[in-house]
């Protein structure tokens, strides 16, 4: 059991909520920060049910440096997992200032608050989107970087910011480059609750399966892949959450900062995901092939060797399991989390 206290930014979001459960299982003391811009306060109640106890939650924006520094001190935080961020690629193209302000200025503010509160351990939610999409897979941490949209560039910039601060201070950090998180907690109590039309494949498929949407648009079937659809590395959110626990443990062996992929190492096509989802939901899912989506590379999957070596972690769960778990979440919460705002 751990007596360390860990703060999570973006604590009520999709990935962080699963990280909270994984850390609580390991006995960490936890505190959560979120401005609820893309998540619901209802998550706090669900988490308290899952961790069987209170969850210290602050509704706060990471750009509020003084309040964050004060909370870090008040809770005697040892390490921060920084998951807060905006993540919609299309939105970032339309409104780059909002993305740089939230993701880059937000991270700058958080790092300042950490310095002021003398917190020197950090795990950051980066993304495989920092890699140049033309790089061959498997992608290793030394593959050429080259994000092609503002969202990806905010992740790239924050990684460099963290590297620069770690090089000249006592900050020790791991930049985790997630591949494609999917699935939900097996309880069905927490999961991904996208606002509006989902951008990502799995939530879209599940909304078609539940009848909320008519059909899945398959963005191109003329790629140079075995079935013509794009290949990605879908990682179960439970595996991803466990990767954060492993990263926290590994911080003891980090001297400055390191980037580490969190992926399965297996590529799965859009049609493979569709078939796995049809199995899980036990019904056909209507589809239509449409034009390629701008910015999509044909193939992206991780080389997970560094994570195995540095974090002693590997992904265990399958896409089939992720579909089963995501479907349970979808069925139990057809309209997502209850609205507590009124
Ligand atoms: P999410 O939107 O569910 O969670 C992010 C949370 O951050 C939300 O609860 C939101 O309200 C909060 N937030 C945003 N800006 C904030 C701010 N300024 N102050 C306080 N809270 C703020 O997204 P997620 O899928 O859980 O992603 C978590 C992190 O992982 C993000 O940084 C994202 O960019 C990164 N990531 C996600 C994916 C993915 O496919 N889901 C892939 C790679 C990386
Ligand atoms: C997208 C983002 C990437 C982000 C990642 C994980 C783009 C260009 N990239 O990548 O920055 O890190 O999500 O959040 O948006 N697909 C369909 N129909 C759909 C939705 C998706 O066919 O309705 C296909 C896509 O073309 C892709 C695959 O499914 O081949 C996976 O899509 P998605 O879930 O959006 O993930 P990425 O494309 O990897």
Short mmCIF file of C-alpha atoms and ligand atoms in Angstrom, two decimals, residues 87-90 127-129 148-149 151-152 178-182 198-205 216-220 223 229-234 269-270 290 292-298 300, ligand 2:
data_model
loop_
_atom_site.label_atom_id
_atom_site.label_comp_id
_atom_site.label_asym_id
_atom_site.label_seq_id
_atom_site.Cartn_x
_atom_site.Cartn_y
_atom_site.Cartn_z
CA UNK A 87 -8.77 16.94 -27.35
CA UNK A 88 -10.96 17.45 -30.43
CA UNK A 89 -8.78 17.74 -33.52
CA UNK A 90 -11.39 19.54 -35.67
CA UNK A 127 -0.56 11.34 -27.49
CA UNK A 128 0.62 9.24 -30.40
CA UNK A 129 -0.60 12.18 -32.45
CA UNK A 148 -0.16 17.89 -38.24
CA UNK A 149 -2.89 19.77 -36.39
CA UNK A 151 -4.22 19.75 -30.99
CA UNK A 152 -1.21 17.56 -31.74
CA UNK A 178 -1.31 7.15 -25.56
CA UNK A 179 -2.45 5.35 -28.66
CA UNK A 180 -6.25 4.86 -29.00
CA UNK A 181 -8.01 4.48 -25.63
CA UNK A 182 -11.24 2.45 -25.80
CA UNK A 198 -18.40 11.52 -31.24
CA UNK A 199 -15.20 12.11 -33.21
CA UNK A 200 -13.69 8.75 -32.35
CA UNK A 201 -14.55 5.36 -33.79
CA UNK A 202 -15.60 3.31 -30.74
CA UNK A 203 -18.12 5.73 -29.18
CA UNK A 204 -19.60 6.32 -32.63
CA UNK A 205 -20.02 2.59 -33.26
CA UNK A 216 -21.25 4.36 -39.10
CA UNK A 217 -19.39 6.26 -41.80
CA UNK A 218 -16.22 4.34 -42.62
CA UNK A 219 -13.69 6.99 -43.58
CA UNK A 220 -12.18 5.32 -46.65
CA UNK A 223 -5.93 2.53 -47.93
CA UNK A 229 -9.41 0.51 -43.84
CA UNK A 230 -7.05 2.34 -41.47
CA UNK A 231 -5.15 0.49 -38.77
CA UNK A 232 -4.82 1.79 -35.22
CA UNK A 233 -3.64 0.56 -31.83
CA UNK A 234 -6.74 0.35 -29.59
CA UNK A 269 -8.44 -2.15 -38.75
CA UNK A 270 -11.74 -0.25 -38.72
CA UNK A 290 -17.40 7.58 -47.32
CA UNK A 292 -11.19 9.53 -46.33
CA UNK A 293 -11.01 11.90 -43.33
CA UNK A 294 -8.41 14.66 -43.75
CA UNK A 295 -5.31 14.03 -41.67
CA UNK A 296 -5.75 10.27 -41.23
CA UNK A 297 -2.65 8.13 -41.75
CA UNK A 298 -3.15 4.55 -42.98
CA UNK A 300 -0.42 3.71 -36.61
C1 LIG B 2 -7.93 10.61 -33.69
C2 LIG B 2 -7.22 11.95 -33.79
C3 LIG B 2 -5.94 11.89 -32.96
C4 LIG B 2 -6.23 11.43 -31.53
C5 LIG B 2 -6.93 10.08 -31.59
C6 LIG B 2 -7.29 9.52 -30.23
C7 LIG B 2 -7.79 12.83 -36.02
C8 LIG B 2 -7.28 13.14 -37.38
N1 LIG B 2 -6.91 12.25 -35.18
O1 LIG B 2 -7.10 9.66 -34.25
O2 LIG B 2 -5.36 13.17 -32.93
O3 LIG B 2 -5.01 11.31 -30.80
O4 LIG B 2 -8.15 10.25 -32.34
O5 LIG B 2 -8.21 10.35 -29.61
O6 LIG B 2 -8.92 13.14 -35.68
N2 LIG B 2 -13.19 6.27 -38.23
C9 LIG B 2 -14.23 5.99 -39.08
N3 LIG B 2 -15.47 6.51 -38.81
C10 LIG B 2 -15.71 7.30 -37.71
C11 LIG B 2 -14.63 7.58 -36.84
C12 LIG B 2 -13.38 7.06 -37.13
O7 LIG B 2 -14.06 5.28 -40.08
O8 LIG B 2 -16.84 7.75 -37.53
C13 LIG B 2 -11.87 5.70 -38.51
C14 LIG B 2 -10.79 6.75 -38.70
O9 LIG B 2 -10.65 7.08 -40.06
C15 LIG B 2 -9.57 6.00 -38.15
C16 LIG B 2 -10.12 5.05 -37.10
O10 LIG B 2 -11.51 4.94 -37.38
O11 LIG B 2 -8.99 5.27 -39.16
C17 LIG B 2 -9.92 5.54 -35.69
O12 LIG B 2 -10.42 6.87 -35.61
P1 LIG B 2 -10.34 7.72 -34.28
O13 LIG B 2 -11.02 6.99 -33.19
O14 LIG B 2 -10.84 9.10 -34.60
O15 LIG B 2 -8.78 7.74 -33.91
P2 LIG B 2 -7.50 8.25 -34.77
O16 LIG B 2 -7.83 8.39 -36.19
O17 LIG B 2 -6.36 7.39 -34.43
#
